[in-house]
Structures are given as structure tokens and as C-alpha cells.
Amino acid sequence: MGSTRRAPHTAPDTAARIRDAAIGEFAAHGFSRTTVRKIAATAGVSPGLVIHHFGSKDGLRAACDDHVFELLTNTKRENATRSPLVVAEMLSHGPMRISAEYLLTSLLDPSEQGQRFFDHYVEVIEQIIEEGFAGYVLRKAEDRRAQATAVAMLGLAPMLLEPRVRHSLGTEDLFASMTRLTPYLFDLYRYGLIESVPEGMSAPGPRATPGSQHDPPAQHAPETDTPSTREGEQ
């Protein structure tokens, strides 16, 4: 998913107005139930102008995907040195809230486009693991894709489960929920969860050594006796 995707024609103000209207409509009503005609009416343009700028409804959706992902990622980068609650507050109202709702709608969409959105999320996390983030240096597991996917699952869970979280915690909105959760989520990222394991039990885990970004850890053959090892035992 390229962050530089733009409408294939000019008039950036009109294209941005159509895109923003589409983000709101997609977030509110889902992708299959949102029509080009409805988006055009919300943007105050003709349906033909929507097609003129984006080629098709799928082309418009792809532009919305790129814009929302870039907006959310850049906002997190720009506020990385501030309290995580700053981003949570931004997600609680206004354009950022609509973008967050769009993200959830896209992630829950079973279509190929929904998968594309999640795959790109994982790819961005892979890059962050490799390069670090705002001064943070991250552990690098050998199976980088699995590591990034696990982080993506953890990162998305608060928003995907927010209505359940709100009921469980007795909070009123996303910001209140994240105010409660953020210290513990950061603690999980920073220190992990398991303090100790039962005596005699090994603690399997990903090896913190750089490797392929996509391949699983190499499977090592079990050790077998060789003449040298047998001689050493005698």
C-alpha cells in the first residue's frame, strides 16, 4: 500500500473533499452498502466527478485506505514522545475518530481489500521493528512476520474490542478506556507478562536474533552421535 496514492486527475481540493466524504460514509455504513451516488451527495459533487477523480469505487476506497493509514501512522510518530493518552484523546472525537472507525470497518471487512489493509499494517510494524520508533529500539525475532503480526494483534485489540472493554471497565468512551488500559499495555510491551516459570520448565520463545523478515525460524536437525562425540564420552 503506497502512501503517495493520489487521484489520477488534478483538482486536489475536490479530490480531498470526495475522499473525506467517502471515509465518513464507509466508516458509518460499511463498504458494500455505501454507493458512489451517496458519497457524491455528501461531498456536494456529481457521481461522474467521483469516477473522474478516482476511476471507480474500488479506486476511491484504495485512496481512502492510504490516507487513513498514513494519517494514523504519522499522528503516532509525531506524538511518540508524548503520553500515549494524547493519541487516545485524538481518537475520541473529530476527524481522527472517523479515521479510527474507518480502520475498524476495513479490518472487519472480509473482502480482499480488508485483507490488504491488515497486511499493510503488519508490513509497517515489520519496518518499525527493523528501524526502531522515535528513539525506541525493539527486539528483533527471527520470524519477523510472526512477531509483527502478534504486535499488530495486540495493538488493534483495544479498538476492536472497545465496546466490550467499555462494559468490562465501566468506562464511558474510548478515551476513558484507554486511560485505564494504556499503563498496562505499555508495561506488556516493555517488560512482558510472565515473571517466572515453574522450576525445571524451559521457557520457549522467539530467538532475539535478526533473520528473514518473512521466513519462519529454521528447524535444526536433532543432534546425533558422531565418532568425535562418542570418543568424548569415553
Short mmCIF file of N, CA, C and O in Angstrom, two decimals, residues 77 121-134 136-152 189 207-213:
data_model
loop_
_atom_site.label_atom_id
_atom_site.label_comp_id
_atom_site.label_asym_id
_atom_site.label_seq_id
_atom_site.Cartn_x
_atom_site.Cartn_y
_atom_site.Cartn_z
N ARG A 77 3.59 8.78 15.13
CA ARG A 77 5.01 9.14 15.08
C ARG A 77 5.24 10.53 15.67
O ARG A 77 6.19 10.75 16.44
N TYR A 121 -0.73 -3.07 7.50
CA TYR A 121 -0.49 -2.76 8.90
C TYR A 121 0.66 -3.60 9.44
O TYR A 121 1.56 -3.09 10.12
N VAL A 122 0.66 -4.89 9.12
CA VAL A 122 1.73 -5.78 9.57
C VAL A 122 3.06 -5.36 8.94
O VAL A 122 4.10 -5.36 9.61
N GLU A 123 3.04 -5.00 7.68
CA GLU A 123 4.28 -4.60 6.99
C GLU A 123 4.87 -3.34 7.63
O GLU A 123 6.10 -3.21 7.76
N VAL A 124 4.02 -2.40 8.02
CA VAL A 124 4.51 -1.18 8.67
C VAL A 124 5.17 -1.53 10.01
O VAL A 124 6.23 -1.00 10.36
N ILE A 125 4.55 -2.44 10.75
CA ILE A 125 5.13 -2.85 12.03
C ILE A 125 6.46 -3.56 11.81
O ILE A 125 7.41 -3.37 12.58
N GLU A 126 6.56 -4.38 10.78
CA GLU A 126 7.85 -5.02 10.46
C GLU A 126 8.93 -3.97 10.25
O GLU A 126 10.06 -4.11 10.73
N GLN A 127 8.58 -2.91 9.52
CA GLN A 127 9.55 -1.85 9.27
C GLN A 127 9.93 -1.14 10.56
O GLN A 127 11.10 -0.82 10.78
N ILE A 128 8.95 -0.91 11.43
CA ILE A 128 9.22 -0.25 12.71
C ILE A 128 10.12 -1.11 13.58
O ILE A 128 11.04 -0.61 14.24
N ILE A 129 9.88 -2.44 13.59
CA ILE A 129 10.73 -3.34 14.36
C ILE A 129 12.17 -3.27 13.85
O ILE A 129 13.13 -3.25 14.62
N GLU A 130 12.33 -3.19 12.55
CA GLU A 130 13.66 -3.15 11.95
C GLU A 130 14.37 -1.84 12.23
O GLU A 130 15.55 -1.82 12.57
N GLU A 131 13.65 -0.72 12.12
CA GLU A 131 14.28 0.60 12.17
C GLU A 131 14.17 1.28 13.52
O GLU A 131 14.86 2.28 13.76
N GLY A 132 13.30 0.79 14.39
CA GLY A 132 13.05 1.48 15.63
C GLY A 132 11.97 2.53 15.46
O GLY A 132 11.48 2.77 14.35
N PHE A 133 11.58 3.17 16.56
CA PHE A 133 10.47 4.11 16.51
C PHE A 133 10.71 5.23 17.52
O PHE A 133 10.69 4.99 18.73
N ALA A 134 10.97 6.43 17.00
CA ALA A 134 11.12 7.63 17.84
C ALA A 134 12.10 7.41 18.99
O ALA A 134 11.85 7.80 20.13
N TYR A 136 13.00 4.50 20.26
CA TYR A 136 12.86 3.18 20.85
C TYR A 136 13.56 2.15 19.96
O TYR A 136 13.43 2.18 18.73
N VAL A 137 14.32 1.25 20.57
CA VAL A 137 14.93 0.12 19.86
C VAL A 137 14.16 -1.13 20.25
O VAL A 137 13.97 -1.41 21.43
N LEU A 138 13.71 -1.87 19.26
CA LEU A 138 12.83 -3.01 19.51
C LEU A 138 13.57 -4.33 19.29
O LEU A 138 14.49 -4.42 18.47
N ARG A 139 13.19 -5.33 20.05
CA ARG A 139 13.76 -6.67 19.87
C ARG A 139 13.38 -7.19 18.49
O ARG A 139 12.30 -6.92 17.99
N LYS A 140 14.30 -7.95 17.92
CA LYS A 140 14.07 -8.50 16.58
C LYS A 140 14.05 -10.02 16.65
O LYS A 140 15.09 -10.64 16.87
N ALA A 141 12.88 -10.60 16.46
CA ALA A 141 12.77 -12.05 16.43
C ALA A 141 13.17 -12.57 15.05
O ALA A 141 13.15 -11.83 14.06
N GLU A 142 13.53 -13.84 15.00
CA GLU A 142 13.95 -14.40 13.72
C GLU A 142 12.77 -14.49 12.75
O GLU A 142 12.90 -14.21 11.56
N ASP A 143 11.61 -14.88 13.26
CA ASP A 143 10.41 -14.92 12.42
C ASP A 143 9.75 -13.55 12.51
O ASP A 143 8.80 -13.34 13.26
N ARG A 144 10.27 -12.62 11.74
CA ARG A 144 9.85 -11.23 11.86
C ARG A 144 8.38 -11.03 11.50
O ARG A 144 7.69 -10.21 12.10
N ARG A 145 7.89 -11.78 10.51
CA ARG A 145 6.49 -11.63 10.12
C ARG A 145 5.55 -12.05 11.25
O ARG A 145 4.54 -11.40 11.52
N ALA A 146 5.86 -13.17 11.91
CA ALA A 146 5.02 -13.61 13.03
C ALA A 146 5.10 -12.62 14.18
O ALA A 146 4.09 -12.33 14.83
N GLN A 147 6.29 -12.08 14.45
CA GLN A 147 6.44 -11.09 15.51
C GLN A 147 5.60 -9.85 15.21
O GLN A 147 4.87 -9.35 16.08
N ALA A 148 5.67 -9.36 13.98
CA ALA A 148 4.92 -8.16 13.61
C ALA A 148 3.42 -8.42 13.66
O ALA A 148 2.65 -7.55 14.07
N THR A 149 3.00 -9.61 13.26
CA THR A 149 1.58 -9.94 13.30
C THR A 149 1.08 -9.99 14.74
O THR A 149 -0.02 -9.52 15.05
N ALA A 150 1.88 -10.56 15.64
CA ALA A 150 1.50 -10.60 17.05
C ALA A 150 1.37 -9.19 17.62
O ALA A 150 0.43 -8.89 18.38
N VAL A 151 2.30 -8.31 17.27
CA VAL A 151 2.23 -6.92 17.74
C VAL A 151 1.00 -6.22 17.17
O VAL A 151 0.33 -5.45 17.85
N ALA A 152 0.71 -6.50 15.88
CA ALA A 152 -0.48 -5.90 15.26
C ALA A 152 -1.75 -6.33 15.98
O ALA A 152 -2.64 -5.51 16.23
N TYR A 189 4.36 -4.27 26.66
CA TYR A 189 5.35 -4.03 25.62
C TYR A 189 6.77 -3.97 26.21
O TYR A 189 7.72 -4.52 25.64
N ARG A 207 13.61 -16.38 19.16
CA ARG A 207 15.00 -16.00 19.34
C ARG A 207 15.21 -14.56 18.95
O ARG A 207 14.76 -14.14 17.89
N ALA A 208 15.85 -13.79 19.80
CA ALA A 208 16.04 -12.36 19.54
C ALA A 208 17.26 -12.13 18.68
O ALA A 208 18.21 -11.47 19.07
N THR A 209 17.27 -12.73 17.53
CA THR A 209 18.38 -12.55 16.60
C THR A 209 17.82 -12.20 15.24
O THR A 209 16.79 -12.72 14.83
N PRO A 210 18.45 -11.27 14.52
CA PRO A 210 17.93 -10.89 13.21
C PRO A 210 17.91 -12.06 12.27
O PRO A 210 18.80 -12.91 12.27
N GLY A 211 16.90 -12.11 11.45
CA GLY A 211 16.80 -13.16 10.44
C GLY A 211 15.93 -12.68 9.31
O GLY A 211 15.76 -11.49 9.10
N SER A 212 15.36 -13.61 8.57
CA SER A 212 14.49 -13.25 7.47
C SER A 212 13.27 -12.51 7.99
O SER A 212 12.74 -12.83 9.05
N GLN A 213 12.79 -11.56 7.22
CA GLN A 213 11.60 -10.82 7.62
C GLN A 213 10.34 -11.65 7.41
O GLN A 213 9.29 -11.32 7.94
#
